[in-house]
């Protein structure tokens, strides 16, 4: 892993003179689209409400964030930090300074601490112990050292949203104090070291959604209209690792223009896709070639701001129509986006079975509808500038109707579901069922941010106006072909490229490496323990490295996976088990790494998905047969106790017994001592969600894997 040069060098870079002005591209100097004024006049009641909303939401960022600046993904649940939430928190500090919630010096100190934490966190290709690679950051980070949380992906979009906040900080803190100079230096270095073109699948023009050190690039790519706009614009603006302008054309070529509830627009289902890029960029009156062509086709001006306005209005129209018959939907109660939800249970509602979800990308568009009756204040709050009259009214109506949703501490909790009034159905942790439906107790950073930032953009334009001074963003917009409006008169100086040390490449495995591959689901991935060092896999990794330095552990586990996901290619999975087999994380992927041993850990997802005993055992047998044909020994952990229906607990016990009987010394008992009298998880081992296991349980899991003879078997063969 590699750390880049320290603050003194950064400050020297910040003092360098800009290299050249960012020129306006050839073409019309003025747009045919005039900037649409945000002309809605607030009533005194609305003004007071927004004052309160912004102050409370700001306090969430200011009061709950740890001292190192790593903003929570969610709170009061505290599992990890979200880099996108950090990106939203950085403008929040500037808003707080402008509104007098904190002093400018206090905001600068918090910002500097955050940027320093991010820049000094290690980067590199290793599986564990780094915050990112090639300037990109992992989606979620550990609180204590800002390194990768579990097996999450290196996320292109979350890095871009982080960089949006970083570039706001660069322009907002333009003073001559030591702290503000350092902020600009760290901002330049964080942004310029991102190697934007690197995360691409072979032969692709558009970017991948991310990368795993275990399995390379994610097949899913940034296509279609969504929040990926900010990713491409910032990548195009880089002076060190720029994207090619053809990337933007490839992106816009995948747009889908359709009508939904009377509004023609480029569709995206959850509202956050219409909002996130707009947190940072004022798209009023500026157009790329796609929007210029669309304006000519329509015979009237059209831009991305208008597109998001129509997306917002179409969702409200959908709620008024309410084809699903969900409780409370109306002209004032509406708003679907990615958010928490009550449960993953199917429940009978008025004689009809309804499937509910916990966290889910809810939304409604011509493409598809994801709706289970859950409403999120951020859906309307993030659209305040697009339609202030209906969004502010919706927020005020929700605050009045659902008092447990609207709190004196930190504003809106994440979500409410008025249809979900069932007290006998399991619900997500940190939530409750009230007389007016299910209410979340968590606040999510990526949902708090749009409320605060877009309220401020509507009221003062602070974030928009600040980032109009960003040479990187202006350069990116112009290279994407944007013209007109405020962009025509933007005069900015492009900073000189920073000469970074060469990026560390992933080292080639030594010929004498002893590789153990772990396949599995969330337990092996690391869900449950308080820190990555407490997971059974990482304890086992440390143990093996102590036995022989040649040992290496490759963890391909992924939460939610079943035997079908790990089965050999060609295995037919039921329709409800999607993405199986997974060619990047199944037995074939493990064997492609030329391992010396494989450990498979699948606790309960098969039974939870309705897969019977015989089918599970057949899938295990197929995996073992494939490995044995390659001469690779396999160890299989048994099922683990979980609070399922009695029928499926019986299946869990049958699979446990069959694995122990079939595989003998190569079966590892993950059941004994962990079950209560009913065969469910005993409370003492619960990590807090009635499914996953805590630190003491993972220590025992590790000890049982350690004592199964994996190391001795591998060493004897080598």
XYZ file of C-alpha atoms in Angstrom:
718
model
C 0.000 0.000 0.000
C 1.111 3.567 -0.541
C 0.742 6.903 1.205
C 1.336 10.021 -0.831
C 3.451 12.977 0.164
C 2.636 14.990 3.285
C 1.050 18.353 3.988
C 4.122 20.516 3.357
C 4.323 19.203 -0.185
C 0.602 19.691 -0.589
C 0.816 23.294 0.508
C 3.605 23.847 -1.969
C 1.380 22.466 -4.703
C -1.472 24.717 -3.600
C 0.782 27.738 -3.943
C 1.621 26.945 -7.572
C 0.250 29.315 -10.164
C -2.632 28.067 -12.313
C -1.498 26.744 -15.654
C -4.108 28.181 -18.007
C -7.623 29.542 -18.159
C -10.403 27.122 -19.033
C -11.535 28.267 -22.446
C -15.089 28.387 -23.712
C -15.510 25.831 -26.526
C -16.423 26.954 -30.034
C -20.104 27.526 -30.601
C -22.834 29.896 -29.508
C -21.767 32.184 -26.699
C -25.255 32.375 -25.277
C -27.838 29.709 -24.694
C -31.316 29.718 -26.101
C -32.388 28.687 -22.614
C -32.667 31.342 -19.942
C -31.988 30.342 -16.367
C -35.292 29.516 -14.753
C -35.565 31.643 -11.624
C -36.526 29.946 -8.397
C -39.329 32.455 -8.098
C -41.542 30.783 -5.528
C -42.166 33.134 -2.605
C -42.116 31.441 0.767
C -44.836 32.142 3.281
C -43.704 33.055 6.820
C -44.698 29.551 7.936
C -42.653 27.934 5.169
C -39.693 30.191 5.917
C -39.786 29.197 9.577
C -40.149 25.527 8.673
C -37.108 25.587 6.374
C -35.105 27.417 9.045
C -35.896 24.644 11.491
C -35.420 21.855 8.949
C -32.000 23.067 7.875
C -30.738 23.707 11.385
C -31.831 20.308 12.670
C -30.454 18.493 9.632
C -27.149 20.355 9.910
C -26.903 19.299 13.549
C -27.069 15.658 12.461
C -23.840 16.098 10.494
C -22.195 18.328 13.080
C -23.069 16.509 16.302
C -22.971 12.830 15.335
C -19.868 12.719 13.117
C -16.773 11.238 14.813
C -13.766 13.459 15.484
C -11.927 12.211 12.390
C -14.695 13.508 10.105
C -15.978 10.138 8.868
C -19.714 10.778 8.573
C -22.020 7.942 9.571
C -23.790 5.946 6.925
C -26.667 5.859 9.400
C -27.324 6.964 12.973
C -28.162 6.003 15.729
C -27.233 2.666 14.173
C -23.494 2.998 13.708
C -21.927 0.351 11.519
C -19.565 2.234 9.198
C -18.910 5.513 7.435
C -20.246 6.261 3.955
C -17.939 8.170 1.612
C -20.948 9.661 -0.199
C -22.295 10.893 3.142
C -18.896 12.495 3.786
C -19.260 14.205 0.412
C -22.630 15.596 1.508
C -21.301 16.566 4.925
C -18.585 18.824 3.513
C -21.060 21.323 1.969
C -23.112 21.046 5.161
C -20.250 22.652 7.090
C -20.166 25.603 4.703
C -23.936 25.966 4.985
C -23.604 25.915 8.759
C -21.025 28.688 8.647
C -23.149 30.828 6.317
C -26.242 30.427 8.473
C -24.409 31.065 11.719
C -24.848 27.604 13.192
C -21.058 27.440 13.653
C -18.226 29.861 12.998
C -16.275 29.799 9.753
C -13.176 28.770 11.705
C -15.040 25.835 13.250
C -16.349 24.758 9.844
C -12.851 25.028 8.382
C -11.358 22.930 11.166
C -13.952 20.169 10.721
C -13.423 20.237 6.949
C -9.642 20.119 7.248
C -9.810 17.199 9.668
C -12.047 15.292 7.255
C -9.844 15.901 4.227
C -6.686 15.032 6.145
C -8.227 11.763 7.344
C -9.161 10.809 3.796
C -5.865 11.796 2.228
C -3.693 10.102 4.812
C -5.693 6.859 4.764
C -3.677 4.207 2.912
C -4.370 3.460 -0.743
C -3.385 0.286 -2.532
C -4.540 -2.951 -4.188
C -4.665 -5.058 -1.008
C -7.897 -6.724 0.119
C -7.737 -5.305 3.629
C -6.194 -2.303 5.330
C -6.712 0.331 2.620
C -9.251 3.113 2.072
C -9.136 2.812 -1.698
C -7.003 2.379 -4.769
C -5.896 4.716 -7.564
C -7.580 7.627 -5.813
C -10.996 5.966 -5.680
C -12.505 5.128 -2.295
C -14.372 2.117 -1.026
C -18.118 2.581 -0.602
C -17.969 2.196 3.184
C -15.073 2.759 5.586
C -14.244 1.644 9.115
C -14.593 4.434 11.648
C -11.266 4.041 13.386
C -8.785 4.047 10.507
C -10.820 4.906 7.376
C -10.072 1.556 5.743
C -12.336 -0.745 3.753
C -15.420 -2.083 5.500
C -15.832 -5.822 4.928
C -15.758 -6.770 1.234
C -17.450 -3.645 -0.132
C -16.637 -2.403 -3.592
C -14.357 0.407 -4.634
C -17.214 2.681 -5.690
C -17.001 5.020 -8.654
C -20.189 6.963 -7.877
C -19.576 7.270 -4.152
C -16.087 8.571 -4.875
C -17.586 11.125 -7.271
C -20.127 12.299 -4.685
C -17.306 12.592 -2.170
C -15.301 14.648 -4.652
C -18.273 16.948 -5.215
C -18.051 17.852 -1.538
C -14.267 18.074 -1.684
C -14.424 20.573 -4.559
C -17.052 22.624 -2.737
C -14.617 22.879 0.173
C -11.833 23.981 -2.186
C -13.857 26.912 -3.493
C -15.723 27.874 -0.335
C -12.675 28.099 1.912
C -10.818 30.705 -0.112
C -9.244 32.596 2.778
C -5.590 33.053 3.657
C -5.560 31.287 7.017
C -3.358 28.246 7.436
C -6.417 25.988 7.735
C -8.082 27.292 4.574
C -4.872 27.057 2.544
C -4.487 23.472 3.714
C -8.091 22.696 2.760
C -7.411 23.818 -0.797
C -4.210 21.791 -0.944
C -5.825 18.608 0.309
C -8.792 19.152 -2.019
C -6.560 19.479 -5.077
C -4.613 16.372 -4.157
C -7.631 14.218 -3.328
C -9.328 15.125 -6.603
C -6.303 15.018 -8.874
C -5.100 11.605 -7.729
C -8.335 9.859 -8.834
C -7.537 7.802 -11.922
C -10.979 8.195 -13.451
C -10.526 6.098 -16.653
C -9.139 3.085 -14.800
C -12.457 1.506 -13.705
C -13.632 0.119 -17.020
C -14.568 -3.336 -18.176
C -12.539 -4.579 -21.121
C -13.542 -2.845 -24.348
C -16.044 -0.520 -22.639
C -16.324 3.239 -23.135
C -18.512 3.891 -20.096
C -17.295 3.324 -16.545
C -17.939 0.321 -14.337
C -19.822 0.826 -11.106
C -16.789 -0.354 -9.181
C -13.990 -2.796 -8.490
C -13.146 -5.502 -5.981
C -9.562 -6.548 -5.320
C -10.875 -10.106 -5.140
C -12.750 -10.151 -8.447
C -11.783 -7.077 -10.492
C -14.355 -4.809 -12.187
C -18.078 -4.975 -11.503
C -19.934 -5.974 -14.705
C -22.665 -3.346 -14.127
C -21.838 -0.049 -15.838
C -22.951 3.572 -15.689
C -25.532 3.722 -18.455
C -28.882 5.461 -18.745
C -29.836 8.676 -17.006
C -29.118 8.611 -13.270
C -26.808 10.045 -10.618
C -23.803 9.028 -12.732
C -23.747 12.480 -14.379
C -21.538 13.875 -11.624
C -19.117 10.958 -12.041
C -18.582 11.665 -15.721
C -18.391 15.443 -15.323
C -15.722 15.254 -12.624
C -13.821 12.632 -14.597
C -13.851 14.853 -17.678
C -12.532 17.804 -15.672
C -9.405 16.145 -14.308
C -6.037 17.625 -15.341
C -4.208 14.429 -14.375
C -6.409 11.455 -15.355
C -9.201 12.779 -17.590
C -11.918 10.798 -19.282
C -12.243 11.157 -23.036
C -15.181 13.337 -24.220
C -16.511 10.299 -26.092
C -17.393 8.898 -22.670
C -20.103 11.538 -22.251
C -21.558 10.753 -25.667
C -21.607 7.046 -24.840
C -23.408 7.907 -21.598
C -26.115 10.061 -23.196
C -26.651 7.511 -25.973
C -28.244 5.252 -23.353
C -30.937 7.738 -22.232
C -34.593 6.646 -22.281
C -37.068 9.434 -23.115
C -40.578 8.365 -22.167
C -43.838 9.748 -20.829
C -44.899 8.948 -17.275
C -48.136 10.284 -15.826
C -48.311 13.055 -18.383
C -44.668 14.177 -18.162
C -42.231 13.361 -20.945
C -38.656 13.234 -19.680
C -35.522 11.123 -19.447
C -36.706 8.595 -16.894
C -35.066 7.225 -13.788
C -37.089 5.395 -11.161
C -35.902 6.566 -7.682
C -35.876 10.340 -7.263
C -32.283 10.397 -5.999
C -31.132 9.851 -9.595
C -32.765 13.169 -10.494
C -31.164 14.913 -7.513
C -27.610 13.878 -6.616
C -25.751 15.552 -9.491
C -27.934 18.633 -9.022
C -26.722 19.031 -5.440
C -23.463 20.342 -6.896
C -24.279 21.588 -10.405
C -26.752 24.302 -11.386
C -28.049 22.803 -14.627
C -30.482 25.633 -15.297
C -29.905 27.106 -18.740
C -26.845 25.028 -19.655
C -27.150 22.296 -22.269
C -25.051 19.515 -23.694
C -25.539 18.308 -27.261
C -28.225 15.830 -26.220
C -30.279 18.591 -24.603
C -29.740 20.939 -27.547
C -31.013 18.244 -29.887
C -33.981 17.537 -27.625
C -34.821 21.256 -27.459
C -34.814 21.419 -31.258
C -37.053 18.360 -31.429
C -39.500 19.771 -28.874
C -39.433 23.273 -30.314
C -38.812 24.730 -26.853
C -35.872 25.027 -24.450
C -35.141 21.956 -22.343
C -32.368 21.204 -19.831
C -31.500 18.787 -17.045
C -33.095 20.996 -14.398
C -36.401 20.849 -16.258
C -35.949 17.107 -16.628
C -35.655 16.679 -12.865
C -38.656 18.949 -12.363
C -40.724 16.676 -14.589
C -39.411 13.576 -12.837
C -40.527 15.085 -9.534
C -43.964 16.090 -10.827
C -44.542 12.670 -12.387
C -43.919 10.977 -9.047
C -46.445 13.211 -7.338
C -48.968 12.446 -10.081
C -48.323 8.737 -9.516
C -48.994 9.154 -5.784
C -52.245 11.008 -6.442
C -53.391 8.174 -8.707
C -52.083 5.621 -6.184
C -52.549 2.499 -8.332
C -51.213 0.303 -5.531
C -53.753 1.540 -3.012
C -51.115 2.384 -0.394
C -52.192 4.236 2.734
C -52.049 8.056 2.841
C -50.752 8.657 -0.707
C -52.078 12.008 -1.912
C -51.118 15.365 -3.409
C -49.383 16.205 -0.115
C -48.082 12.807 1.028
C -45.729 11.369 -1.590
C -42.096 10.703 -2.438
C -40.312 7.491 -3.446
C -36.568 6.986 -3.491
C -33.938 4.623 -2.096
C -34.539 4.437 1.640
C -35.020 2.226 4.641
C -38.213 0.225 4.903
C -40.046 -1.805 7.513
C -39.425 -5.477 6.774
C -38.544 -8.078 4.180
C -41.725 -10.004 4.922
C -44.731 -10.678 2.719
C -47.871 -9.669 4.622
C -51.568 -9.912 3.824
C -53.116 -6.447 3.482
C -56.866 -6.208 2.859
C -56.932 -9.732 1.486
C -53.917 -9.253 -0.798
C -50.362 -10.441 -0.150
C -47.965 -7.492 -0.205
C -44.177 -7.809 -0.244
C -42.408 -5.261 1.926
C -38.707 -4.434 1.933
C -36.083 -2.981 4.240
C -33.543 -0.865 2.318
C -34.727 -0.708 -1.297
C -34.410 1.578 -4.308
C -38.053 2.654 -4.349
C -39.413 4.774 -7.146
C -41.848 5.115 -10.008
C -41.121 5.726 -13.682
C -42.039 4.479 -17.130
C -39.239 1.930 -16.778
C -40.581 0.225 -13.654
C -42.228 0.800 -10.285
C -40.705 -0.214 -6.945
C -43.284 0.657 -4.323
C -44.221 -0.948 -1.021
C -45.922 2.047 0.580
C -42.732 3.454 2.136
C -42.269 7.218 1.894
C -38.972 9.061 2.391
C -38.745 12.778 3.235
C -35.503 13.017 1.252
C -37.458 12.238 -1.926
C -39.326 15.526 -1.659
C -36.614 17.406 0.244
C -34.043 16.663 -2.444
C -36.375 18.145 -5.067
C -37.122 21.475 -3.352
C -35.549 23.667 -6.086
C -37.381 21.822 -8.872
C -40.870 22.317 -7.433
C -40.737 24.283 -4.168
C -44.484 24.749 -3.830
C -45.358 21.048 -3.737
C -42.197 19.712 -2.069
C -42.176 22.070 0.910
C -45.899 21.475 1.384
C -45.246 17.727 1.356
C -42.495 17.993 3.962
C -44.684 20.115 6.224
C -47.580 17.685 5.826
C -45.368 14.712 6.715
C -43.975 16.518 9.763
C -47.505 17.188 10.993
C -49.018 13.802 10.215
C -46.152 11.624 11.480
C -44.753 13.229 14.650
C -42.298 10.382 15.316
C -40.817 10.919 11.848
C -40.076 14.612 12.513
C -37.773 15.027 15.500
C -36.451 17.966 17.476
C -32.950 16.523 17.357
C -32.046 16.012 13.713
C -35.078 16.680 11.553
C -36.590 13.867 9.534
C -35.892 10.255 10.283
C -35.376 8.263 7.138
C -38.771 6.845 6.244
C -42.362 6.042 7.171
C -44.789 3.402 5.909
C -48.420 4.217 6.796
C -49.623 0.887 5.356
C -47.409 -1.188 7.640
C -49.342 -1.321 10.928
C -48.545 -4.930 11.848
C -47.213 -5.447 15.356
C -46.642 -9.198 14.927
C -44.326 -8.996 11.879
C -40.524 -8.754 12.331
C -39.198 -5.284 11.475
C -35.756 -3.780 10.897
C -33.724 -2.818 13.928
C -34.036 0.735 15.265
C -37.594 1.237 14.098
C -41.112 0.904 15.456
C -44.738 0.466 14.468
C -46.849 3.430 15.566
C -50.609 4.026 15.323
C -49.958 5.716 11.959
C -47.634 3.045 10.599
C -44.018 1.972 10.651
C -41.425 4.671 11.381
C -37.668 4.346 11.063
C -35.473 5.524 13.928
C -32.353 5.904 11.793
C -31.180 8.965 9.914
C -29.160 8.195 6.760
C -26.335 10.476 5.693
C -27.066 10.166 1.983
C -30.682 11.147 2.692
C -29.973 13.959 5.144
C -27.540 15.610 2.732
C -29.954 16.263 -0.161
C -32.518 17.811 2.191
C -30.036 20.300 3.642
C -28.151 21.081 0.431
C -31.173 21.466 -1.834
C -33.012 23.619 0.695
C -29.951 25.884 0.687
C -29.631 25.851 -3.090
C -33.269 26.938 -3.312
C -32.857 29.689 -0.727
C -29.419 31.106 -1.541
C -27.829 28.978 -4.263
C -24.774 28.607 -2.012
C -23.481 25.240 -3.212
C -24.317 25.936 -6.858
C -22.719 29.374 -6.859
C -19.640 28.155 -5.023
C -19.016 25.343 -7.489
C -19.438 27.658 -10.468
C -15.979 28.840 -9.399
C -14.502 25.332 -9.621
C -12.096 25.111 -12.563
C -12.373 21.337 -12.525
C -16.172 21.314 -12.776
C -16.276 24.084 -15.386
C -13.666 22.233 -17.443
C -15.618 18.984 -17.136
C -18.872 20.610 -18.220
C -17.230 22.186 -21.246
C -15.496 18.965 -22.275
C -18.907 17.253 -22.055
C -20.184 19.825 -24.551
C -22.204 22.029 -22.209
C -22.726 25.598 -23.365
C -24.789 28.649 -22.543
C -26.182 30.269 -19.446
C -23.842 30.913 -16.545
C -21.202 28.705 -18.171
C -20.687 31.181 -21.020
C -19.326 33.799 -18.676
C -17.387 31.501 -16.352
C -13.726 32.524 -16.162
C -11.650 30.136 -14.093
C -7.967 29.234 -13.955
C -7.062 25.564 -14.254
C -4.579 24.427 -11.578
C -1.371 22.788 -12.680
C -1.395 18.980 -12.662
C 0.162 17.414 -9.580
C 2.966 14.943 -10.237
C 2.002 12.020 -8.017
C 4.213 9.014 -7.321
C 3.472 6.029 -9.516
C 0.442 4.044 -8.401
C 1.154 0.760 -6.679
C 0.107 -2.197 -8.794
C -1.281 -5.393 -7.396
C 1.702 -7.647 -6.894
C 1.792 -10.917 -8.778
C 1.386 -13.924 -6.493
C 4.615 -15.624 -5.553
C 5.023 -19.051 -7.059
C 5.250 -20.514 -3.579
C 2.121 -18.727 -2.295
C -0.275 -20.931 -0.328
C -3.750 -19.663 -1.191
C -6.905 -20.375 0.799
C -10.115 -19.128 -0.862
C -13.198 -18.472 1.258
C -16.610 -18.708 -0.401
C -19.820 -17.825 1.376
C -22.352 -15.218 2.375
C -22.617 -12.439 4.949
C -21.040 -14.296 7.880
C -17.872 -14.948 5.897
C -18.020 -11.457 4.410
C -17.949 -10.060 7.934
C -21.467 -9.014 8.912
C -22.060 -9.012 12.654
C -18.746 -8.293 14.393
C -17.941 -4.795 15.602
C -14.750 -4.540 13.533
C -13.178 -6.328 10.598
C -10.397 -7.693 12.821
C -13.024 -9.632 14.792
C -14.464 -11.577 11.840
C -13.650 -15.253 11.687
C -12.113 -14.911 8.214
C -9.704 -12.149 9.210
C -8.789 -13.930 12.436
C -8.055 -16.992 10.308
C -6.049 -14.878 7.867
C -3.881 -13.545 10.700
C -3.443 -17.038 12.123
C -2.332 -18.539 8.793
C 0.154 -15.739 8.161
C 1.625 -16.506 11.575
C 1.944 -20.187 10.728
C 3.719 -19.554 7.424
C 4.303 -16.251 5.640
C 3.456 -17.907 2.330
C -0.221 -18.184 3.291
C -2.721 -15.807 1.691
C -6.505 -15.707 2.092
C -8.795 -14.567 -0.722
C -12.295 -13.827 0.586
C -14.914 -14.013 -2.184
C -17.916 -14.110 0.171
C -20.913 -11.881 -0.541
C -23.880 -11.153 1.725
C -27.135 -12.823 0.724
C -25.520 -15.628 -1.238
C -26.783 -19.207 -1.326
C -25.518 -22.537 -2.637
C -26.866 -21.550 -6.057
C -24.622 -18.481 -6.177
C -21.543 -20.588 -5.414
C -22.472 -23.555 -7.595
C -20.635 -24.378 -10.846
C -21.539 -22.566 -14.047
C -24.629 -24.010 -15.684
C -26.463 -24.727 -12.436
C -30.104 -23.700 -12.853
C -31.326 -21.490 -10.013
C -34.971 -20.763 -9.132
C -36.342 -17.511 -10.536
C -36.401 -15.815 -7.135
C -32.674 -16.425 -6.558
C -31.146 -13.866 -8.860
C -27.616 -13.598 -10.177
C -26.801 -17.249 -9.619
C -24.339 -18.745 -10.192
C -22.018 -15.759 -9.791
C -19.013 -16.289 -12.091
C -16.921 -13.884 -10.022
C -17.550 -15.546 -6.649
C -18.531 -19.176 -7.232
C -16.546 -22.406 -7.110
C -15.290 -21.833 -10.661
C -13.964 -18.390 -9.692
C -12.212 -19.928 -6.692
C -10.568 -22.659 -8.763
C -9.457 -20.134 -11.378
C -7.186 -18.664 -8.664
C -5.283 -21.980 -8.395
C -5.967 -22.326 -4.657
C -4.439 -24.766 -2.218
C -7.667 -25.035 -0.209
C -11.249 -23.760 -0.216
C -13.516 -23.067 2.770
C -17.273 -22.700 2.150
C -19.467 -20.945 4.744
C -23.215 -20.770 3.971
C -25.177 -20.408 7.221
C -28.875 -20.041 6.345
C -29.765 -18.151 3.163
C -30.849 -21.283 1.314
C -33.423 -22.194 3.942
C -34.509 -18.561 4.207
C -35.087 -18.632 0.427
C -37.095 -21.856 0.515
C -34.421 -24.233 -0.818
C -35.009 -27.779 0.417
C -32.476 -30.137 1.973
C -31.941 -32.334 -1.074
C -31.259 -29.382 -3.360
C -28.806 -27.769 -0.963
C -26.855 -31.004 -0.585
C -26.779 -31.501 -4.358
C -25.305 -28.024 -4.794
C -22.663 -28.689 -2.149
C -21.806 -32.001 -3.819
C -21.405 -30.284 -7.192
C -19.011 -27.740 -5.689
C -16.925 -30.390 -3.957
C -16.818 -32.565 -7.077
C -15.570 -29.645 -9.152
C -12.834 -28.924 -6.592
C -11.815 -32.566 -6.196
C -11.457 -32.865 -9.964
C -8.935 -30.040 -9.729
C -7.169 -31.653 -6.780
C -8.192 -28.940 -4.300
C -9.388 -29.891 -0.789
C -12.629 -28.297 0.436
C -13.899 -27.652 3.958
C -17.601 -26.880 4.478
C -19.035 -25.241 7.572
C -22.432 -26.435 8.692
C -25.563 -24.357 8.738
C -25.975 -21.931 11.645
C -29.014 -21.388 13.879
C -31.413 -18.668 12.736
C -34.915 -17.642 13.768
C -36.816 -19.176 10.858
C -40.191 -20.904 10.807
C -40.054 -24.374 12.436
C -40.308 -26.066 9.026
C -37.141 -24.365 7.837
C -35.283 -24.778 11.113
C -35.850 -28.502 10.545
C -34.298 -28.151 7.075
C -31.333 -26.346 8.629
C -30.830 -29.224 11.047
C -31.123 -31.821 8.276
C -28.484 -30.051 6.184
C -26.232 -29.726 9.240
C -26.430 -33.437 9.993
C -25.937 -34.443 6.358
C -22.852 -32.240 5.942
C -21.259 -33.658 9.083
C -22.029 -37.227 7.991
C -20.948 -36.768 4.365
C -17.771 -34.735 4.725
C -16.492 -35.915 8.092
C -13.263 -34.149 9.055
C -13.805 -31.657 6.226
C -17.095 -30.487 7.787
C -16.779 -27.770 10.431
C -19.470 -27.496 13.099
C -20.878 -23.945 13.204
C -24.060 -25.056 14.999
C -23.239 -26.615 18.358
C -23.516 -24.164 21.226
C -25.195 -21.432 19.167
C -28.844 -22.592 19.144
C -31.618 -21.962 21.633
C -34.153 -24.616 22.600
C -36.128 -24.039 19.388
C -33.163 -24.262 17.030
C -32.988 -20.511 16.489
C -29.995 -18.313 17.253
C -29.378 -18.043 20.997
C -29.655 -14.448 22.165
C -26.141 -14.290 23.619
C -24.616 -14.650 20.138
C -26.840 -12.085 18.396
C -25.096 -9.084 16.831
C -28.309 -7.059 17.079
C -30.388 -8.076 14.061
C -31.514 -11.588 15.121
C -29.602 -13.063 12.164
C -25.884 -12.373 12.331
C -23.334 -13.316 14.950
C -21.302 -11.119 17.280
C -17.601 -10.906 18.139
C -17.509 -13.806 20.651
C -19.307 -16.075 18.177
C -16.859 -15.225 15.396
C -13.969 -16.031 17.716
C -15.417 -19.517 18.182
C -16.032 -19.865 14.432
C -12.386 -19.005 13.849
C -11.188 -21.511 16.435
C -13.220 -24.277 14.819
C -11.876 -23.460 11.352
C -8.342 -23.243 12.747
C -8.698 -26.653 14.379
C -10.091 -28.300 11.228
C -6.608 -28.924 9.836
C -6.614 -26.568 6.854
C -3.094 -25.273 7.481
C -1.632 -28.711 8.180
C -3.204 -30.207 5.066
C -1.922 -27.432 2.815
C 1.579 -27.516 4.290
C 1.774 -31.294 3.966
C 1.016 -30.977 0.256
C 3.618 -28.246 -0.214
